[in-house]
């Protein structure tokens, strides 16, 4: 009788999805090349060999420099726990095959947004041992720099999610983060109506995912100036705080300049929210679309106000160097057209090209492609066709990489930036959109490989999600996890992931130099000093929620 092996402090060598696989999922094992040419899989319940498959010829993965071989064990399609062997020696952790295997990691990733709530205590009943006192009421927020406003100028801007490992609240990053969570609801409404997160609002008639997102939407609404519809870019302290808990961070907080990017991200998600929340709160729905149109109008009058960090402030900019607002304008116009059917919004889309960049906070063009490519949104046939062609063209590039690269992961060289794990997750979401459009399982299989990478099939041999996997990040750059005196970090957080920018490596600084030049996939450090590879963020967790949630629901179909 083979003893079931529990999680080891070290892996067995094979790179697999440490959470497991749905029964019909594509299953790929990656192994550093040591000459083996085949792999045996055993059912750990009875020690019987269930599959023997060949290993591919060795190939070098350009992002880690490793020479590896792949084995496709999709032939194992029966619920169970398995392990892989080469020449009789075990080479893999437990391989779990079961259709609901992603339920826990999906719910933990989504519940994490509750742990990010500002302006409220998180009681034990809902937060367990990561309970904490309230911080940042944000009911009396100044303007930065104060000299630009009348003496005593204040606004009340409570609630919202802390952006990341810091306590700032940022409208631009809220854009793609809120979109992604609400789009998951739009795509799996029936399933999500049954998902309880054990949050204070769980007893309401509104689905928990919508209750959680509402916490941030309510805050976003307070960031709009009722006088002119403009939207403040962020709400933060002047400088990043120390590593105390929210209750201990008492520095003055400010809103700063209105920007075109904030207004357009705001307009897009408020237009989306007006549709999604209408069956549950018609008043909020009406408020959201009015706010959306007002913000879009402000941005039309103020088309190129880009964020500029004020003197003396060092918190997040969310303003890439190559900033344009063309992508935000396209996305906002698309959402507003779907909500209002006003031709004026659709006409804007006629003149804005679709680009092929997978969406991130600095380029949301592809969010418009998702919308316009979906025939049920009612865009003109030529726009719908152009968007579908763009979606399939980019998806084919990613699918080709997943099918033919050494590790078989849909990732490009330019994805290895700060927050690279979110780029992989967003590549997976793009592939799922192509699957929805074509029903071609090869896109689903490629999306599976994106989740496999995040959950263990990577050169670091860890699951990048705290508390979910056999080996996971233990020291993320996340102030509540650093300051709460609890060894285990808050669970369900996707860390930023490897890249070779090394922005957190300073001479005599706390971060050892973890960068391996030319090997971005190896340039990662599980240490809270590394905000460039080991922080957490709402725009990183939201695509993890989408990818793990969608595959969870699709596995059940
Ligand atoms: O767009 C360029 C690309 O063209 C170029 O090839 C690439 C490599 O040089 O750089 C790209 O710009 C990078 C940009 O992210 C987009 O990837 C910048 O170098 C990089 O500095 C920038 O990092 C951002 C970081 O803040 C610093 O501003 C991250 O995306 C962003 O996620 C992160 O966000 C922070 C918030 O400011 C504060 N809260 C925590 C949060 C997560 O760390
Ligand atoms: O904690 C901050 C993190 O959220 C940001 O992503 C990062 C880069 O902007 O900055 C972190 O704050 C550090 C600051 O930049 C430099 N002094 C140390 C701060 C805490 O690590």
XYZ file of C-alpha atoms and ligand atoms in Angstrom:
621
model
C 0.000 0.000 0.000
C 1.558 3.342 -1.029
C 1.515 5.921 1.783
C -0.110 9.174 0.713
C 2.600 11.771 0.848
C 1.747 15.068 2.505
C 3.122 18.404 1.311
C 6.877 18.370 1.574
C 9.019 21.327 2.555
C 10.726 20.623 -0.753
C 9.316 19.524 -4.065
C 10.082 16.292 -5.867
C 11.303 18.173 -8.932
C 8.485 17.979 -11.445
C 6.703 21.283 -12.069
C 2.953 20.739 -11.820
C -0.153 22.586 -10.680
C 0.141 22.080 -6.927
C -3.605 22.527 -6.406
C -4.504 19.963 -9.060
C -6.528 19.541 -12.249
C -10.127 19.129 -13.348
C -10.839 15.633 -14.642
C -11.056 16.664 -18.333
C -8.342 19.334 -18.064
C -5.146 19.440 -20.072
C -2.441 18.032 -17.768
C 1.233 18.815 -18.454
C 4.256 17.954 -16.289
C 7.555 19.798 -16.785
C 10.824 18.201 -15.659
C 14.372 19.486 -15.757
C 16.232 17.411 -18.344
C 18.287 14.602 -16.844
C 18.000 12.224 -19.776
C 14.751 10.447 -18.875
C 12.516 9.800 -21.889
C 9.301 8.594 -20.241
C 7.224 9.051 -17.080
C 5.061 6.581 -15.151
C 1.997 7.695 -13.186
C 0.623 5.726 -10.267
C -2.703 5.912 -8.474
C -1.677 6.549 -4.864
C -4.809 4.873 -3.548
C -3.580 1.462 -4.671
C -0.048 1.930 -6.057
C -1.146 0.731 -9.489
C 0.432 2.221 -12.628
C -2.293 4.013 -14.565
C -0.301 5.699 -17.327
C 3.082 5.640 -19.048
C 3.837 8.574 -21.366
C 6.882 9.802 -23.271
C 8.809 12.915 -22.248
C 9.410 15.416 -25.040
C 12.855 16.141 -26.405
C 14.727 18.611 -24.186
C 14.133 22.297 -24.866
C 15.443 25.443 -23.220
C 12.975 27.918 -21.708
C 14.293 31.324 -22.667
C 13.037 33.005 -19.448
C 14.889 30.702 -17.033
C 17.619 29.149 -19.132
C 16.492 25.696 -17.965
C 16.619 22.681 -20.274
C 13.374 20.842 -19.638
C 11.174 18.070 -20.995
C 7.343 17.953 -20.972
C 4.930 15.062 -20.520
C 1.207 15.196 -21.332
C -0.709 13.129 -18.781
C -4.196 14.296 -19.777
C -4.971 10.584 -20.163
C -5.560 10.572 -16.421
C -9.184 11.758 -16.327
C -10.495 9.977 -13.269
C -10.872 11.612 -9.855
C -8.008 10.574 -7.593
C -4.565 11.333 -6.211
C -1.599 10.335 -8.327
C 2.174 10.785 -8.474
C 4.788 10.623 -11.219
C 7.832 8.345 -11.302
C 10.950 8.019 -13.460
C 12.834 4.707 -13.293
C 10.922 3.863 -10.131
C 11.844 7.093 -8.311
C 9.071 9.515 -7.350
C 9.443 12.907 -9.110
C 6.219 14.782 -8.268
C 4.154 16.077 -5.396
C 0.679 14.603 -5.044
C -1.287 15.216 -8.260
C -4.930 15.876 -7.353
C -7.468 15.214 -10.116
C -10.988 16.369 -9.191
C -13.496 18.696 -10.823
C -13.970 21.083 -7.888
C -10.256 21.294 -7.112
C -10.066 25.091 -7.642
C -13.009 26.002 -5.426
C -10.899 26.833 -2.359
C -8.210 28.876 -4.106
C -10.854 30.754 -6.117
C -12.875 31.633 -3.019
C -9.753 32.577 -1.055
C -8.590 34.875 -3.861
C -11.993 36.543 -3.929
C -12.317 36.706 -0.103
C -8.955 38.493 -0.037
C -10.707 41.655 -1.208
C -12.613 41.644 2.102
C -9.250 41.593 3.908
C -8.296 44.692 1.864
C -11.253 46.788 3.100
C -10.341 50.233 4.428
C -12.365 52.105 7.059
C -13.700 49.050 8.870
C -12.729 46.517 11.499
C -12.514 42.904 10.291
C -14.009 40.874 13.160
C -13.043 37.273 13.926
C -16.431 36.041 12.679
C -15.499 36.989 9.094
C -11.691 37.322 9.163
C -10.662 34.489 11.474
C -7.183 34.897 12.944
C -6.396 37.712 10.488
C -9.012 39.848 12.227
C -7.972 43.458 12.743
C -9.157 46.791 14.090
C -10.387 49.488 11.758
C -8.008 51.966 10.133
C -8.220 54.948 7.799
C -11.774 56.227 8.355
C -11.026 58.700 5.519
C -13.984 60.872 6.549
C -11.864 64.026 6.666
C -9.398 63.911 3.771
C -7.347 66.931 2.672
C -6.147 67.965 -0.779
C -2.453 67.671 -1.699
C -0.873 70.165 -1.939
C -3.112 71.906 0.610
C -2.142 75.346 -0.634
C -4.162 74.733 -3.795
C -7.447 74.660 -1.869
C -9.128 77.021 0.617
C -7.999 76.562 4.224
C -9.698 73.626 5.898
C -10.810 72.041 2.582
C -11.825 68.407 3.247
C -13.827 65.596 1.655
C -15.255 62.405 3.090
C -13.981 59.410 1.103
C -14.375 56.283 3.252
C -14.413 52.574 2.323
C -12.651 51.153 -0.752
C -9.902 48.541 -0.931
C -6.291 49.129 0.009
C -4.525 48.925 -3.352
C -1.862 46.431 -2.435
C 0.760 46.057 0.287
C 0.331 49.760 1.000
C -2.721 51.625 2.334
C -3.321 53.841 -0.679
C -6.580 53.823 -2.667
C -6.150 54.412 -6.408
C -8.925 55.008 -8.967
C -6.920 53.914 -12.037
C -5.973 50.542 -10.544
C -9.538 50.125 -9.343
C -10.646 50.261 -12.972
C -9.336 46.972 -14.370
C -9.661 45.336 -10.925
C -13.396 46.054 -10.615
C -14.006 45.285 -14.308
C -12.448 41.843 -13.998
C -14.459 40.822 -10.942
C -17.728 42.122 -12.380
C -17.022 40.474 -15.734
C -16.629 37.132 -13.963
C -20.084 37.713 -12.505
C -21.461 38.640 -15.933
C -20.019 35.396 -17.376
C -20.987 33.050 -14.508
C -23.970 34.787 -12.882
C -25.893 31.616 -11.993
C -22.864 30.016 -10.338
C -21.774 33.149 -8.479
C -25.220 33.675 -6.981
C -24.482 30.542 -4.963
C -20.980 31.544 -3.774
C -20.885 32.690 -0.146
C -17.739 34.426 1.125
C -18.736 34.714 4.796
C -18.595 38.509 4.736
C -20.858 40.851 6.766
C -23.229 41.238 3.798
C -23.593 37.487 3.149
C -27.176 37.434 4.386
C -28.368 39.993 1.816
C -30.199 39.147 -1.440
C -27.244 40.476 -3.439
C -24.531 37.948 -4.433
C -21.458 38.168 -2.203
C -19.099 39.025 -5.085
C -21.239 42.064 -5.852
C -21.445 43.051 -2.186
C -17.644 42.922 -1.986
C -17.107 44.982 -5.151
C -19.706 47.480 -3.922
C -17.366 48.352 -1.039
C -14.928 49.759 -3.591
C -17.562 51.242 -5.896
C -19.037 53.237 -3.013
C -15.588 54.673 -2.335
C -14.972 55.433 -5.998
C -18.175 57.482 -6.129
C -16.824 59.717 -3.330
C -13.747 60.454 -5.485
C -15.865 62.286 -8.064
C -16.198 66.055 -7.630
C -19.955 66.713 -7.819
C -19.234 70.235 -9.041
C -17.746 69.236 -12.406
C -17.696 65.420 -12.630
C -13.906 65.213 -12.456
C -12.378 62.310 -10.509
C -9.413 62.527 -8.140
C -6.538 60.199 -9.119
C -5.809 58.646 -5.693
C -6.209 58.881 -1.912
C -2.982 58.272 0.018
C -0.623 59.643 2.639
C 2.065 61.971 1.316
C 4.674 59.230 1.680
C 4.396 55.449 1.963
C 3.773 54.549 5.592
C 5.828 52.205 7.741
C 4.873 48.584 8.180
C 2.258 49.074 10.870
C -1.302 47.757 10.872
C -4.079 50.043 9.542
C -5.036 51.143 13.068
C -1.472 52.380 13.612
C -1.152 54.372 10.396
C -2.360 57.804 11.529
C -0.603 60.066 9.019
C -2.683 62.675 7.227
C -4.300 61.430 4.045
C -4.967 63.367 0.865
C -6.669 63.235 -2.475
C -4.666 64.646 -5.352
C -5.331 66.040 -8.827
C -8.174 65.064 -11.104
C -6.922 63.186 -14.158
C -8.358 62.078 -17.478
C -7.294 58.487 -16.805
C -9.066 58.439 -13.435
C -12.227 59.937 -14.960
C -12.299 57.409 -17.818
C -11.558 54.349 -15.653
C -14.284 55.615 -13.316
C -16.729 56.119 -16.203
C -16.098 52.633 -17.564
C -16.665 50.716 -14.335
C -19.620 52.843 -13.265
C -21.309 52.160 -16.613
C -20.603 48.438 -16.162
C -21.829 48.541 -12.546
C -25.056 50.294 -13.551
C -25.995 47.200 -15.579
C -24.774 44.563 -13.143
C -26.377 46.015 -10.001
C -29.685 47.052 -11.604
C -31.593 43.898 -10.515
C -30.404 44.407 -6.926
C -30.332 48.182 -6.394
C -32.022 50.305 -9.036
C -31.155 53.520 -7.186
C -27.453 52.726 -7.159
C -27.664 51.665 -10.798
C -29.135 55.033 -11.791
C -26.558 56.876 -9.693
C -23.732 54.921 -11.306
C -24.701 55.624 -14.924
C -25.248 59.316 -14.181
C -21.828 59.510 -12.548
C -20.296 57.613 -15.472
C -21.675 59.999 -18.096
C -20.640 63.025 -16.038
C -17.085 61.723 -15.681
C -16.889 60.949 -19.399
C -18.096 64.468 -20.181
C -15.398 65.923 -17.912
C -12.761 63.801 -19.654
C -14.018 64.962 -23.045
C -13.512 68.552 -21.934
C -10.190 67.652 -20.237
C -8.785 65.005 -22.619
C -5.149 64.974 -21.640
C -4.701 65.679 -17.957
C -2.143 63.034 -16.946
C -1.068 62.327 -13.394
C 2.038 64.137 -12.220
C 3.387 63.230 -8.780
C 3.289 66.411 -6.660
C 6.465 67.567 -4.954
C 6.970 65.789 -1.628
C 4.646 62.856 -2.396
C 6.044 59.396 -3.168
C 3.040 57.075 -3.230
C 1.986 55.120 -6.321
C 1.681 57.080 -9.591
C -0.294 54.674 -11.804
C 0.820 56.718 -14.777
C 3.089 54.838 -17.172
C 5.730 56.865 -18.974
C 4.082 56.202 -22.324
C 0.694 57.352 -21.006
C -2.098 58.094 -23.454
C -5.804 58.115 -22.636
C -6.853 56.593 -25.969
C -7.268 53.148 -24.448
C -9.269 54.378 -21.439
C -11.486 56.442 -23.768
C -12.170 53.417 -25.989
C -13.051 51.195 -23.041
C -15.247 53.826 -21.342
C -17.067 54.543 -24.618
C -17.688 50.813 -25.085
C -19.149 50.370 -21.593
C -21.256 53.537 -21.934
C -22.594 52.398 -25.316
C -23.651 49.042 -23.867
C -25.406 50.783 -20.969
C -27.036 53.655 -22.879
C -27.080 52.544 -26.561
C -26.229 56.170 -27.428
C -24.667 56.224 -30.904
C -22.362 59.061 -29.796
C -20.391 56.557 -27.717
C -20.244 53.957 -30.500
C -19.070 56.598 -32.984
C -16.027 57.262 -30.783
C -15.021 53.629 -31.165
C -14.972 54.000 -34.959
C -11.811 56.069 -34.774
C -9.819 54.310 -32.054
C -7.704 51.321 -33.181
C -7.630 48.024 -31.281
C -4.095 47.181 -30.196
C -2.809 43.701 -29.415
C -1.609 44.301 -25.859
C -3.058 42.016 -23.182
C -4.839 44.310 -20.700
C -3.093 45.837 -17.674
C -3.780 48.957 -15.608
C -1.783 51.090 -18.062
C -3.463 49.799 -21.258
C -7.149 48.817 -21.050
C -7.707 48.781 -24.834
C -8.317 45.031 -24.779
C -11.154 45.384 -22.283
C -12.984 47.213 -25.065
C -12.054 44.384 -27.454
C -13.699 41.906 -25.073
C -16.886 43.988 -25.040
C -17.083 44.788 -28.752
C -16.246 41.219 -29.810
C -19.284 39.906 -27.910
C -22.235 40.029 -30.337
C -24.756 40.267 -27.495
C -23.468 43.762 -26.708
C -24.935 44.993 -29.994
C -22.037 46.866 -31.592
C -22.097 47.512 -35.346
C -21.195 44.396 -37.362
C -17.920 45.817 -38.690
C -16.712 46.791 -35.200
C -17.802 43.414 -33.814
C -15.905 41.599 -36.581
C -12.772 43.734 -36.173
C -12.765 43.062 -32.435
C -13.284 39.316 -32.910
C -10.403 39.191 -35.380
C -8.165 41.056 -32.902
C -9.139 38.719 -30.062
C -8.485 35.543 -32.076
C -5.218 36.825 -33.519
C -3.771 37.592 -30.065
C -5.207 34.391 -28.588
C -3.582 32.345 -31.361
C -0.191 33.858 -30.568
C -0.563 32.944 -26.898
C -1.924 29.465 -27.707
C 1.036 28.805 -29.981
C 3.426 29.696 -27.143
C 1.518 27.444 -24.736
C 1.651 24.534 -27.184
C 5.217 24.878 -28.405
C 7.451 26.588 -25.836
C 9.660 24.626 -23.453
C 7.509 25.218 -20.328
C 4.268 25.409 -22.327
C 3.121 28.600 -20.559
C 1.307 31.419 -22.484
C 3.741 34.205 -21.600
C 5.666 36.752 -23.646
C 8.985 38.409 -22.938
C 7.278 41.731 -22.264
C 5.052 40.087 -19.636
C 8.025 39.796 -17.265
C 7.480 43.221 -15.723
C 6.489 44.330 -12.184
C 3.393 42.244 -11.552
C 4.340 39.551 -14.103
C 2.008 37.017 -12.495
C -0.962 39.263 -13.299
C 0.197 39.389 -16.917
C 0.122 35.576 -17.044
C -3.326 35.570 -15.427
C -4.605 38.178 -17.895
C -3.202 36.120 -20.785
C -5.267 33.218 -19.427
C -8.402 35.376 -19.338
C -7.837 36.485 -22.950
C -7.583 32.823 -23.981
C -10.846 32.076 -22.168
C -12.578 34.844 -24.139
C -11.372 33.135 -27.339
C -12.718 29.825 -26.002
C -16.122 31.384 -25.304
C -16.224 32.758 -28.857
C -15.049 29.621 -30.691
C -15.723 26.709 -28.280
C -12.294 25.474 -29.443
C -10.873 23.538 -26.446
C -7.293 24.379 -27.417
C -7.855 27.914 -26.051
C -9.176 26.448 -22.781
C -6.134 24.148 -22.605
C -3.808 27.137 -23.049
C -5.669 29.090 -20.341
C -5.204 26.087 -18.056
C -1.440 26.418 -18.515
C -1.586 30.014 -17.259
C -3.203 28.834 -14.017
C -0.770 25.911 -13.793
C 2.117 28.401 -13.853
C 0.665 30.516 -11.055
C -0.075 27.441 -8.922
C 3.238 25.625 -9.258
C 4.348 24.917 -12.822
C 7.173 27.459 -12.663
C 10.954 27.444 -12.191
C 10.655 28.616 -8.566
C 8.575 25.474 -7.848
C 6.069 27.330 -5.658
C 2.427 28.224 -5.881
C 2.485 32.031 -5.993
C -0.742 32.221 -3.936
C -0.370 32.555 -0.159
C -1.762 29.573 1.738
C -2.693 27.591 -1.378
C -0.161 25.046 -2.604
C 2.530 22.811 -1.141
C 5.115 25.595 -1.119
C 3.826 29.191 -1.036
C 5.063 32.761 -0.333
C 5.513 33.291 3.409
C 6.779 36.913 3.476
C 4.797 39.016 1.016
C 5.163 42.791 0.939
C 1.799 43.360 2.587
C 1.608 45.628 5.626
C -1.240 43.811 7.439
C 0.550 40.444 7.023
C 3.834 41.950 8.153
C 2.404 43.718 11.166
C -0.144 41.254 12.582
C 2.295 38.985 14.416
C 0.850 35.936 12.665
C 3.303 33.684 10.808
C 0.974 32.811 7.948
C 0.304 35.740 5.646
C -3.295 36.640 4.854
C -4.394 33.782 2.535
C -5.406 33.929 -1.125
C -2.974 36.635 -2.243
C -1.178 36.354 -5.591
C 2.288 37.883 -5.269
C 3.581 40.050 -8.118
C 6.023 37.422 -9.387
C 9.443 37.325 -10.981
C 11.030 39.981 -13.169
C 14.471 41.446 -13.405
C 13.728 45.131 -12.742
C 15.231 44.904 -9.257
C 13.610 48.247 -8.290
C 13.671 47.142 -4.623
C 17.370 46.186 -4.593
C 19.228 49.126 -3.032
C 22.916 49.378 -2.053
C 23.128 48.172 1.584
C 19.377 47.765 1.428
C 17.367 44.949 3.006
C 16.831 43.155 -0.297
C 19.674 40.893 -1.335
C 20.278 41.065 -5.070
C 17.930 38.327 -6.272
C 17.998 39.442 -9.928
C 19.392 36.879 -12.370
C 20.041 38.974 -15.474
C 18.597 37.367 -18.588
C 16.539 34.947 -16.462
C 13.430 36.956 -15.466
C 11.498 33.839 -14.448
C 14.134 33.107 -11.787
C 14.321 36.711 -10.494
C 11.990 36.421 -7.496
C 12.455 36.806 -3.731
C 10.027 35.659 -1.052
C 10.872 38.517 1.315
C 8.721 41.483 2.390
C 11.494 43.807 1.242
C 10.768 42.856 -2.355
C 7.843 45.017 -3.385
C 8.860 44.534 -7.004
C 8.342 40.732 -6.953
C 6.572 39.859 -3.688
C 3.913 42.487 -3.126
C 0.219 41.843 -3.635
C -2.331 44.047 -5.428
C -6.010 44.218 -6.332
C -5.221 44.183 -10.087
C -3.159 41.036 -9.562
C -5.717 39.159 -7.487
C -8.681 40.064 -9.703
C -7.382 38.134 -12.758
C -6.499 35.216 -10.450
C -10.102 35.280 -9.207
C -11.367 35.313 -12.791
C -9.032 32.577 -14.078
C -9.421 30.177 -11.122
C -13.153 30.909 -10.852
C -13.887 30.426 -14.547
C -11.927 27.149 -14.700
C -13.673 26.010 -11.506
C -17.080 26.678 -13.012
C -16.151 25.216 -16.414
C -14.810 22.057 -14.750
C -18.227 21.579 -13.203
C -20.078 21.851 -16.557
O 5.437 50.132 -19.794
C 6.852 49.903 -19.682
C 7.314 48.949 -20.788
O 7.172 49.591 -22.042
C 8.779 48.556 -20.537
O 9.179 47.602 -21.504
C 8.884 47.940 -19.136
C 10.276 47.463 -18.792
O 11.106 48.573 -18.571
O 8.489 48.931 -18.152
C 7.113 49.264 -18.329
O 6.748 50.229 -17.346
C 6.690 49.677 -16.038
C 5.234 49.741 -15.567
O 5.126 49.275 -14.230
C 4.323 48.888 -16.436
O 4.725 47.531 -16.370
C 7.568 50.495 -15.125
O 8.922 50.268 -15.500
C 7.364 50.041 -13.693
O 8.083 50.878 -12.802
C 5.889 50.095 -13.335
O 5.763 49.511 -12.058
C 4.547 49.821 -11.387
C 4.946 50.167 -9.947
O 3.757 50.411 -9.172
C 5.831 51.411 -9.870
O 5.106 52.512 -10.330
C 3.657 48.561 -11.408
O 3.181 48.323 -12.719
C 2.479 48.786 -10.463
O 1.762 47.557 -10.328
C 2.967 49.198 -9.069
O 1.814 49.517 -8.355
C 2.055 49.752 -6.953
C 1.414 51.093 -6.644
O 2.143 52.124 -7.294
C 1.379 51.336 -5.133
N 0.703 50.221 -4.476
C 1.417 48.961 -4.703
C 1.362 48.637 -6.182
C 1.965 47.275 -6.475
O 3.366 47.278 -6.291
O 5.162 49.737 0.232
C 5.366 50.440 -0.984
C 4.807 49.582 -2.134
O 3.401 49.505 -2.001
C 5.173 50.220 -3.463
O 4.810 49.333 -4.523
C 6.694 50.464 -3.523
C 7.132 51.138 -4.812
O 6.377 52.219 -5.061
O 7.109 51.305 -2.440
C 6.864 50.652 -1.181
O 7.268 51.550 -0.158
C 8.684 51.606 0.011
C 9.203 52.941 -0.538
O 9.010 52.934 -1.943
C 10.662 53.082 -0.195
N 10.848 53.012 1.261
C 10.411 51.716 1.784
C 8.931 51.549 1.515
C 8.412 50.244 2.065
O 9.036 49.170 1.414
